[in-house]
Tab-separated table of C-alpha atoms and ligand atoms in Angstrom:
chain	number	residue	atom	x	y	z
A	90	UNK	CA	0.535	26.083	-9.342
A	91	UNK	CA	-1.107	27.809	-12.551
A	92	UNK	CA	-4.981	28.719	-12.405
A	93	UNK	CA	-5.843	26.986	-16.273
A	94	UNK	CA	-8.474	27.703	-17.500
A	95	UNK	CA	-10.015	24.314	-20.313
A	96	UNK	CA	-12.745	25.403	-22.279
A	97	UNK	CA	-14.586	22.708	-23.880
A	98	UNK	CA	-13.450	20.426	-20.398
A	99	UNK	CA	-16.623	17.893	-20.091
A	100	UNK	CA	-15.802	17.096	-23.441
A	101	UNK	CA	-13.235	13.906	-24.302
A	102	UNK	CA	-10.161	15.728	-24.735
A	103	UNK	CA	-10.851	18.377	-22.581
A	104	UNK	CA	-11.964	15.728	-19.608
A	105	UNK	CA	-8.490	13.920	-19.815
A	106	UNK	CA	-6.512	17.377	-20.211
A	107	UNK	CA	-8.395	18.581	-17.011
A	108	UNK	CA	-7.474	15.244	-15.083
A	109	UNK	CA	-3.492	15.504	-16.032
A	110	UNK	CA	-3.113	19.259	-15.174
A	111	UNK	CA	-4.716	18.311	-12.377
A	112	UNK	CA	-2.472	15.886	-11.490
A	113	UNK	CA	0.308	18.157	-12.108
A	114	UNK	CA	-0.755	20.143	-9.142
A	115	UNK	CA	-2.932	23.333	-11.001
A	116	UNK	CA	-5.750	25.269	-10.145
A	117	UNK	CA	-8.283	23.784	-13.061
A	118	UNK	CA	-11.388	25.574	-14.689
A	119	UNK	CA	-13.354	23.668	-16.317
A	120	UNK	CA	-15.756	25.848	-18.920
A	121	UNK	CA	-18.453	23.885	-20.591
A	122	UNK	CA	-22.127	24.076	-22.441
A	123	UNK	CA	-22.492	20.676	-22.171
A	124	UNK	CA	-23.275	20.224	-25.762
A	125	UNK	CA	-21.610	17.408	-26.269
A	126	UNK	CA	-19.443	17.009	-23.468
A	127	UNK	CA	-20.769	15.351	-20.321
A	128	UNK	CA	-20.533	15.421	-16.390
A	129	UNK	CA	-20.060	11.874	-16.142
A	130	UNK	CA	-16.622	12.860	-18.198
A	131	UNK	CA	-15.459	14.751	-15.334
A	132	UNK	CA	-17.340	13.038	-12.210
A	133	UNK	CA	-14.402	11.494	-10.765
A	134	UNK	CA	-12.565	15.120	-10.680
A	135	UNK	CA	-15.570	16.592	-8.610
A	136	UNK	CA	-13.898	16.189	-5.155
A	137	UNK	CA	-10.616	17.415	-5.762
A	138	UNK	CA	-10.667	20.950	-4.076
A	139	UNK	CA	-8.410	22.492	-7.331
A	140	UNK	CA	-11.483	21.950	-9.773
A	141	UNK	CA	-13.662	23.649	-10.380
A	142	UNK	CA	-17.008	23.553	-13.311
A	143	UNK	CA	-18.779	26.702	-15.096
A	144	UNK	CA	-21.931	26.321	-16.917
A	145	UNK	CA	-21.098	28.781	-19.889
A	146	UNK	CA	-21.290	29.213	-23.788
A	147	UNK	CA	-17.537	30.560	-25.088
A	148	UNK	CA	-19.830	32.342	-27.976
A	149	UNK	CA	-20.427	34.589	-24.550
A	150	UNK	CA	-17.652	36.709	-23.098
A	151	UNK	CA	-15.991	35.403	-20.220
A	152	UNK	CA	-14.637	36.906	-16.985
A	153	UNK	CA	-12.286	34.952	-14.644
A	154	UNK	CA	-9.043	35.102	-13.662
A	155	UNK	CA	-5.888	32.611	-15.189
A	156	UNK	CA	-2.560	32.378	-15.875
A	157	UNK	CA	-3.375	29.683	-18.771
A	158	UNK	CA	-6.240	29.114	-21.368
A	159	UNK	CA	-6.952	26.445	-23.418
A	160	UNK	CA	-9.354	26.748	-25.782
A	161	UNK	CA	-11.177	23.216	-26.592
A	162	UNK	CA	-14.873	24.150	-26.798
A	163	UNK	CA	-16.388	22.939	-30.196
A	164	UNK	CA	-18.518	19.717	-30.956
A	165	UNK	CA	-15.888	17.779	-33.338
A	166	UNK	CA	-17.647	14.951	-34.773
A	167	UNK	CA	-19.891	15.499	-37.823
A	168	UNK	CA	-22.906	14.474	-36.537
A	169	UNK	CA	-22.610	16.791	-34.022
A	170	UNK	CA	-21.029	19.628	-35.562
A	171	UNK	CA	-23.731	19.671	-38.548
A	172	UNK	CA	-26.213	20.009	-35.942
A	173	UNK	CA	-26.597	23.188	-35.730
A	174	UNK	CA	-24.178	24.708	-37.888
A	175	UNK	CA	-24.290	28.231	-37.098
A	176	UNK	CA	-23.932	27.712	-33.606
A	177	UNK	CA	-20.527	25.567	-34.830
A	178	UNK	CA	-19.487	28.667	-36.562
A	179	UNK	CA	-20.164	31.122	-34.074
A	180	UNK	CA	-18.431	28.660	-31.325
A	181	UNK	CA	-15.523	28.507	-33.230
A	182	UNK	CA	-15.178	32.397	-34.423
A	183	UNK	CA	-16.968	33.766	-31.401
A	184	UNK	CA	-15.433	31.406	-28.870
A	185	UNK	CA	-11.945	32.709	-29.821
A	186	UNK	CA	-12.902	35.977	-29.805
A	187	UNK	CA	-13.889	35.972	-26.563
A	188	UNK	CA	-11.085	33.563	-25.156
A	189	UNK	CA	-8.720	35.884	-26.755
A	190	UNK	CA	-9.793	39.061	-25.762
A	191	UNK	CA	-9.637	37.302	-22.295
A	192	UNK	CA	-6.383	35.943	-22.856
A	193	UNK	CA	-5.423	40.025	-23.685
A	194	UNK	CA	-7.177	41.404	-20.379
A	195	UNK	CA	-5.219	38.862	-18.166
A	196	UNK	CA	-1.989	38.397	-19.918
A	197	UNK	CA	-2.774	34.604	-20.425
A	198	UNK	CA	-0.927	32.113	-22.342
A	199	UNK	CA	-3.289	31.017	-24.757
A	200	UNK	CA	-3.695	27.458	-26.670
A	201	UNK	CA	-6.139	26.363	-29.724
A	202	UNK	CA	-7.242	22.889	-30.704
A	203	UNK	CA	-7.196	23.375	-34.470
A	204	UNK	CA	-7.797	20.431	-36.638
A	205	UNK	CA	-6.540	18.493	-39.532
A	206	UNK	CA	-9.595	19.819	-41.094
A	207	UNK	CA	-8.127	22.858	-41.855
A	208	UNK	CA	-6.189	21.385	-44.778
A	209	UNK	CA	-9.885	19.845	-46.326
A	210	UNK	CA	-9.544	17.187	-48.786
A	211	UNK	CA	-5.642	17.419	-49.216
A	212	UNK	CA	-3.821	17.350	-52.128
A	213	UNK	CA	-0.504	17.368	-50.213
A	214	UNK	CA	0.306	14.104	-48.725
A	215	UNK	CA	1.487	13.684	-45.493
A	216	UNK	CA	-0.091	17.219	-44.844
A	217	UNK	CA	2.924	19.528	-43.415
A	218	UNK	CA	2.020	23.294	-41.619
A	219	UNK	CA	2.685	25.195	-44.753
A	220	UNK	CA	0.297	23.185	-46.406
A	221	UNK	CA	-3.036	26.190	-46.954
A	222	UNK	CA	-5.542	23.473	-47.651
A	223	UNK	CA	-7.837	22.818	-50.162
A	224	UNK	CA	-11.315	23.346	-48.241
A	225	UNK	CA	-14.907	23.601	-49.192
A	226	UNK	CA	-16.091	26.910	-48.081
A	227	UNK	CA	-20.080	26.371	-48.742
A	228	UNK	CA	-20.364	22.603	-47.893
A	229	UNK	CA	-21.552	20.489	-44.884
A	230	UNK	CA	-18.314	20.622	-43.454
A	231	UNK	CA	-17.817	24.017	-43.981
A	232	UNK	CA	-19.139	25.453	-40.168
A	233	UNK	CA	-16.381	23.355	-38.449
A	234	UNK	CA	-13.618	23.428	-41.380
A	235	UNK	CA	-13.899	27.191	-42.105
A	236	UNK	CA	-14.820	28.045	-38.488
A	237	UNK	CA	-11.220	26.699	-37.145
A	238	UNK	CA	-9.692	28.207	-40.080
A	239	UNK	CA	-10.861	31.801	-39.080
A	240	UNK	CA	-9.917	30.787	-35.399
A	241	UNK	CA	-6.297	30.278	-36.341
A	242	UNK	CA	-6.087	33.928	-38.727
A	243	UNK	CA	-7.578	35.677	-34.703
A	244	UNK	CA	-5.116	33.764	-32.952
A	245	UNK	CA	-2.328	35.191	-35.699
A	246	UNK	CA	-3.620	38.667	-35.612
A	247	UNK	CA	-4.092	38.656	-31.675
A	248	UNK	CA	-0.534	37.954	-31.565
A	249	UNK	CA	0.635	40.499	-34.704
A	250	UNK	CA	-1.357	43.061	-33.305
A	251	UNK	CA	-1.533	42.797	-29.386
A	252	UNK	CA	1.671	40.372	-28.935
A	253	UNK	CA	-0.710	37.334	-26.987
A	254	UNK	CA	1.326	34.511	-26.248
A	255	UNK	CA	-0.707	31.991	-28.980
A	256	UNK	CA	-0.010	28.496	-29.403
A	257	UNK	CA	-1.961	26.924	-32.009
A	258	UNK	CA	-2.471	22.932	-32.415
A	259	UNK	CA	-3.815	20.944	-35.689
A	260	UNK	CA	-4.923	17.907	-34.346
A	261	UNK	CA	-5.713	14.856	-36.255
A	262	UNK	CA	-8.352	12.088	-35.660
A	263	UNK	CA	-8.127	10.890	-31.924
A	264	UNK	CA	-9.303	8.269	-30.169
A	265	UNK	CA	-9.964	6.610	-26.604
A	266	UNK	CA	-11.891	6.198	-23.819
A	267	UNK	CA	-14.685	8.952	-22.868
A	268	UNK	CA	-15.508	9.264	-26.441
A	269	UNK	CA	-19.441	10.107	-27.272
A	270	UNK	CA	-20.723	6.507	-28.037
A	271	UNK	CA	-22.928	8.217	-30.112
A	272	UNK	CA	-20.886	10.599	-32.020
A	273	UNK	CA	-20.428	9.079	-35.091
A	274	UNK	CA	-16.936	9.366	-35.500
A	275	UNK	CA	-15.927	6.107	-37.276
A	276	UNK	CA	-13.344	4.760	-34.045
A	277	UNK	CA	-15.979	4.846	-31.590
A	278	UNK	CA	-18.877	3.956	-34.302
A	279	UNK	CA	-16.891	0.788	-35.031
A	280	UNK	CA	-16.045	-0.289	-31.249
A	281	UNK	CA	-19.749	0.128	-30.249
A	282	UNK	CA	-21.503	-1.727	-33.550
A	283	UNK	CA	-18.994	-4.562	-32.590
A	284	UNK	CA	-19.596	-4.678	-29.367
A	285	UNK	CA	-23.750	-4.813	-30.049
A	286	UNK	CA	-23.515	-7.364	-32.912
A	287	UNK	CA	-24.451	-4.368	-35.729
A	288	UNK	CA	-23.190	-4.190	-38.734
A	289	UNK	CA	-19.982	-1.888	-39.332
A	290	UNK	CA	-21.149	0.981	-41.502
A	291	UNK	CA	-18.082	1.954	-43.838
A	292	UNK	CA	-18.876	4.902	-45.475
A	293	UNK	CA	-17.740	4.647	-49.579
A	294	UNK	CA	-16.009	1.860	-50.142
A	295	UNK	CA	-13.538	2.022	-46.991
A	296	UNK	CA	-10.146	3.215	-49.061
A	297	UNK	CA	-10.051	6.503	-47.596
A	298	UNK	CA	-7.496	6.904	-44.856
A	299	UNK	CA	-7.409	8.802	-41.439
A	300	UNK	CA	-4.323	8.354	-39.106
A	301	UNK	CA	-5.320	8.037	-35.296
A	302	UNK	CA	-3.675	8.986	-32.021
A	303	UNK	CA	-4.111	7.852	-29.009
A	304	UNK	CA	-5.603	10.032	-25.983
A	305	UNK	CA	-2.668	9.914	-23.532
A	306	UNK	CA	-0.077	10.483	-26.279
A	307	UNK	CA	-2.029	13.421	-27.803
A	308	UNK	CA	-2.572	15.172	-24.064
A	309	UNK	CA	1.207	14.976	-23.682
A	310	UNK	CA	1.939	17.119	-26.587
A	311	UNK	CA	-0.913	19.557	-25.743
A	312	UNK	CA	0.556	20.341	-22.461
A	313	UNK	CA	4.435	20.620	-24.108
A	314	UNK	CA	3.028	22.923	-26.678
A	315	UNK	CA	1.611	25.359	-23.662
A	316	UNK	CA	4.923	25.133	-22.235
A	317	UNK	CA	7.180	25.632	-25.005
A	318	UNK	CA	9.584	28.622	-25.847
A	319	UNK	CA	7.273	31.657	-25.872
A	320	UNK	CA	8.417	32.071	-29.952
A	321	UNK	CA	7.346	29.202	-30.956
A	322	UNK	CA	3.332	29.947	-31.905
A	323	UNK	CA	2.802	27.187	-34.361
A	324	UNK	CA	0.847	26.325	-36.093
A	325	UNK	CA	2.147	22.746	-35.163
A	326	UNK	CA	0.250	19.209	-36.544
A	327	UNK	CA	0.025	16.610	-33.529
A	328	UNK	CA	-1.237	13.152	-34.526
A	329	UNK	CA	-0.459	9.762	-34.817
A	330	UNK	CA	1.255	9.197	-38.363
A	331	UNK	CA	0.311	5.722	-38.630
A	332	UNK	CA	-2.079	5.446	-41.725
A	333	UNK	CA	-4.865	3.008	-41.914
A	334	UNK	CA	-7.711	3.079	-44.416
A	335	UNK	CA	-11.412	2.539	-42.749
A	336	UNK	CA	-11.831	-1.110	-44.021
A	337	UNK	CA	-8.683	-1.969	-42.124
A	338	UNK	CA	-9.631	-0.264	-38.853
A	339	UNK	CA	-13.000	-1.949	-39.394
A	340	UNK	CA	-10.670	-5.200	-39.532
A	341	UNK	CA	-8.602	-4.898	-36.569
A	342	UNK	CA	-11.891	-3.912	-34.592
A	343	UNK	CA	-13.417	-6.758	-35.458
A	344	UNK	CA	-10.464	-8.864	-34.469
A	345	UNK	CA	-9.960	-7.376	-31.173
A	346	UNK	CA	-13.228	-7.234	-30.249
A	347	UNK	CA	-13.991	-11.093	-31.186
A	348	UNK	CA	-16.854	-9.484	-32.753
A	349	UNK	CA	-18.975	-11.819	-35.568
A	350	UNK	CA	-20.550	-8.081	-36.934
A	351	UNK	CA	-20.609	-7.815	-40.834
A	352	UNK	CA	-19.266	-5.090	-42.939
A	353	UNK	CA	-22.134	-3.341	-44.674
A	354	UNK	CA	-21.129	-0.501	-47.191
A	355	UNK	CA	-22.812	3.330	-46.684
A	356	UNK	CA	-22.697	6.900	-49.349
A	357	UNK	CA	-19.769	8.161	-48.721
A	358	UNK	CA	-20.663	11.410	-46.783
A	359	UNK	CA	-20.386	14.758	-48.795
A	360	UNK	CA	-16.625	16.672	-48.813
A	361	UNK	CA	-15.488	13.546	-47.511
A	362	UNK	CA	-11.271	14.009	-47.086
A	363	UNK	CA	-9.772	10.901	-48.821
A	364	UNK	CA	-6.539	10.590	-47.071
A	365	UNK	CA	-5.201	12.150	-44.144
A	366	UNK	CA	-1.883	11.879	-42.603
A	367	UNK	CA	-0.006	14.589	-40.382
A	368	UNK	CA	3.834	15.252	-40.986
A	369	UNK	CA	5.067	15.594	-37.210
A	370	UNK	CA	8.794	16.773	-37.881
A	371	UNK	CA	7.782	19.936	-36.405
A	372	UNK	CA	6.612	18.326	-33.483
A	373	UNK	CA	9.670	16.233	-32.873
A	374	UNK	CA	12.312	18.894	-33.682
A	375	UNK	CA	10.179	21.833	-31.064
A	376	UNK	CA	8.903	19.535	-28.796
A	377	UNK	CA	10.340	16.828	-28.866
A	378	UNK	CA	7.278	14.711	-29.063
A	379	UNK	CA	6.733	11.348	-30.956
A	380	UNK	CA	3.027	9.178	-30.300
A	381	UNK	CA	4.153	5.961	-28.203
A	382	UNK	CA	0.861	4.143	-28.207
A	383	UNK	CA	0.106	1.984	-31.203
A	384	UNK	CA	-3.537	1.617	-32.942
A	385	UNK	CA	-4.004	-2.007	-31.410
A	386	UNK	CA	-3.102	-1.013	-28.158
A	387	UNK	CA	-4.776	2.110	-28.082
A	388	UNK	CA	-7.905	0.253	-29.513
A	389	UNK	CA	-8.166	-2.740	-26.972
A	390	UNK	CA	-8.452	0.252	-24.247
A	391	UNK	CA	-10.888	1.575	-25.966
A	392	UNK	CA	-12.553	-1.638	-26.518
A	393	UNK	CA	-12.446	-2.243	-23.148
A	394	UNK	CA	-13.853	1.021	-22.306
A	395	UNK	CA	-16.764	0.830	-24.303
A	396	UNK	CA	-17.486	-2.698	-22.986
A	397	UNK	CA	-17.766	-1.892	-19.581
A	398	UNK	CA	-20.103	1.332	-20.495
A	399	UNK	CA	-22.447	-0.984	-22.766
B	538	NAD	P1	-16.026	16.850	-27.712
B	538	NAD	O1	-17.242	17.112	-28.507
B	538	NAD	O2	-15.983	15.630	-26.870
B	538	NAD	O3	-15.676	18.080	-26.775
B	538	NAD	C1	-16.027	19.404	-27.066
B	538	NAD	C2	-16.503	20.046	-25.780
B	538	NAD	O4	-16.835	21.429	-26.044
B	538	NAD	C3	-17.770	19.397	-25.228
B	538	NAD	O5	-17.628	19.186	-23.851
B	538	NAD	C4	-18.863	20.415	-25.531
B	538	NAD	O6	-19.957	20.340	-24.644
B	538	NAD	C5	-18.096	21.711	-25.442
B	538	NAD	N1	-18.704	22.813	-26.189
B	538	NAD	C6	-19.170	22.810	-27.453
B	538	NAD	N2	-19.630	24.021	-27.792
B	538	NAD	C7	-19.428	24.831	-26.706
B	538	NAD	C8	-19.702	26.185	-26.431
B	538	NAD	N3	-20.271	26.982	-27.356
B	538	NAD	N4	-19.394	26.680	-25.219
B	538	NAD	C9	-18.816	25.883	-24.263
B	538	NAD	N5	-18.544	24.577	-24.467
B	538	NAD	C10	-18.847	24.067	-25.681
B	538	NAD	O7	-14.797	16.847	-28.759
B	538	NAD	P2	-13.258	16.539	-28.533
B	538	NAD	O8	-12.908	15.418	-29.424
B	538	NAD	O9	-12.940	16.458	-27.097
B	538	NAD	O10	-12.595	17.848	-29.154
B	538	NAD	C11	-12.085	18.884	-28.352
B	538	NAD	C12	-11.448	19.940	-29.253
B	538	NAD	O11	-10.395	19.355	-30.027
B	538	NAD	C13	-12.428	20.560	-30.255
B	538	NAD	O12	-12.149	21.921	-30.370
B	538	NAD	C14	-12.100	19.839	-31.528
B	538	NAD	O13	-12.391	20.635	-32.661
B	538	NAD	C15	-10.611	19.594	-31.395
B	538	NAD	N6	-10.191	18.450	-32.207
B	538	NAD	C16	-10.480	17.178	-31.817
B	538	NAD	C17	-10.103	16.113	-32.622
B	538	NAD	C18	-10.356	14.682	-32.250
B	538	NAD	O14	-10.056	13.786	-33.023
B	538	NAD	N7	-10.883	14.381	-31.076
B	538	NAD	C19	-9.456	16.364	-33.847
B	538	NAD	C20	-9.205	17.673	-34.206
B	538	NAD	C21	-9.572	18.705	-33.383
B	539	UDP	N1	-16.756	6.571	-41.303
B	539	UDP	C1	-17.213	5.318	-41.660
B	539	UDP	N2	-18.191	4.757	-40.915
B	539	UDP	C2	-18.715	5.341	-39.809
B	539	UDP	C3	-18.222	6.617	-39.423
B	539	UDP	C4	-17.246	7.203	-40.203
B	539	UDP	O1	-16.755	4.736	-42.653
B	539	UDP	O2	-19.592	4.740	-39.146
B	539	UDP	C5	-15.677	7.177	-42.105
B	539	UDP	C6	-15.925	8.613	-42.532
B	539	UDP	O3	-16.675	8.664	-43.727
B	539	UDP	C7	-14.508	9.128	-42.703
B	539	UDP	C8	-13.718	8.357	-41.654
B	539	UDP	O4	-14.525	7.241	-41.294
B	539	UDP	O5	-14.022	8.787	-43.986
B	539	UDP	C9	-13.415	9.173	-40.404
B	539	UDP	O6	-14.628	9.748	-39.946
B	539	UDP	P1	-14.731	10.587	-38.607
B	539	UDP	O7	-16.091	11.189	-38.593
B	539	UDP	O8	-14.319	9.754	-37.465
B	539	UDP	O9	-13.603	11.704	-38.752
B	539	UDP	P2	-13.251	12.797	-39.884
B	539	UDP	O10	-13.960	12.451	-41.165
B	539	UDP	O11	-13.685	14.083	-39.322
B	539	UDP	O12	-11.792	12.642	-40.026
């Protein structure tokens, strides 16, 4: 039994990372603001004597004592994110400060959720690691995009300079249940206009692309990453390569939902990525790691999710 220590752990990922390495038999800290994350994520975990829930902002420094950290805390959807964009920023640079330099006092394994959004609007297609990106550094997404960017260079000088075992995930769109119905991400936009008879906003003219994974499948390869050979640091991508553009996922929503919602057409938001699409060789080959779950059947779970919350 490990004490782990899941920042960001009311949030969706974090909520279903919390449940499994519970499952497996650890100790479980949960860290949270409650920004965006919610107790109702973690409500059902509340009994079990191993878990245990902190009221705390990362952009504060942190003492407790853990074998494992892994660092999640950071509103991820736009809406949210562009909030309050400094406190984004400071989350994401602060945050890892602070989880690192605990990390370094204890001698922790440490993990960051990265994102696809380090590579920006891509030129490179399917992105692969040595990809550097081709980011905005003074637009709207710039808080979260540039944020996680300068996460990822402390993670890489925390381990050139003071050895910390890092492990650092780029994660690409996911999806499933305990996402923020309100969030504005486009998976659970689309699910809950269905469901309510709205119209489906598509943003531009729906061409652009994102590739989703599933929850389960992406919570795997988070916990294989922790535990992989202490030399392998990453940066590793971890995503569902499956491509779909947003008129087809818009589509297949509709269909699975039985939903009679129309398709009304939106601006395209600014710095908008056009096509996104993570090369996973890297996970495969270290990890050994492939998604399992396919969009449909990841999305009638999440349709079903979202109909029982509505
Ligand atoms: P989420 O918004 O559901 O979860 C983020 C959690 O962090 C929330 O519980 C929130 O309250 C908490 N939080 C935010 N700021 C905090 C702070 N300053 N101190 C403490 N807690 C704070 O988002 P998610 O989808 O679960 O994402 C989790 C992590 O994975 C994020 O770091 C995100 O950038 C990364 N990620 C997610 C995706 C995705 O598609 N879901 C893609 C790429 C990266
Ligand atoms: N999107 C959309 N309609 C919505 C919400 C999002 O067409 O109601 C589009 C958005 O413009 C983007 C894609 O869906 O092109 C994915 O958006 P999301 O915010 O989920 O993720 P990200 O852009 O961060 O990959």
């Amino acid at each position: 039994m490990e004490k782990i220590l899941v920042t960001g752990g009311a949030g969706f990922l974090g909520s279903h990372l919390c449940e499994r390495l519970l499952s497996e038999g650890h100790d479980v800290l949960c860290v949270d603001n409650f920004f965006t994350g919610s107790k109702h994520n973690i409500a059902h975990l509340m009994s079990n004597p191993y878990f245990e829930v902190m009221r705390h902002d990362v952009t504060f420094p942190l003492y407790v004592e853990v074998d494992q950290i892994y660092n999640l805390a950071c509103p991820a959807s736009p809406v949210h994110y562009q909030f309050d964009p400094v406190q984004t920023t400071k989350t994401s640079v602060h945050g890892a400060i602070n989880m690192l330099g605990l990390a370094k006092r204890v001698k922790a394994r440490i993990l960051q959720a990265s994102t696809s959004e380090v590579y920006g609007d891509p030129e490179i297609h399917p992105q692969i690691e040595e990809y550097w990106g081709r980011v905005n550094p003074v637009g709207i997404r710039s808080c979260y995009d540039e944020g996680k960017r300068c996460a990822e260079t402390l993670f890489f000088d925390y381990f050139r300079q003071h050895q910390l075992r890092i492990k650092v995930v780029r994660i690409f769109n996911t999806y499933g249940p305990r996402m923020h119905p309100n969030d504005g991400r486009v998976v659970s936009n689309f699910i809950v206009q269905a469901l309510k008879g709205d119209d489906i906003t598509i943003y531009g003219d729906g061409a652009q692309s994102r590739s989703f994974c599933y929850v389960d499948d992406l919570i795997e390869v988070i916990i294989r990453m922790m535990d992989s050979a202490q030399d392998f640091t990453g940066p590793v991508n971890i995503g569902n390569p499956g491509e779909f553009t947003m008129l087809e996922l818009a589509e297949k929503i509709l269909r699975l939902s039985g939903s009679h919602s129309k398709i009304v057409f939106k601006p395209l938001p600014q710095d908008d990525p056009k096509q996104r699409q993570p090369n996973i060789n890297l996970a495969k080959e270290k990890l050994g790691w492939e998604p399992k779950v396919n969009l449909e059947d990841g999305l009638k779970e999440t349709i079903a999710y979202f109909a029982k919350m509505l």
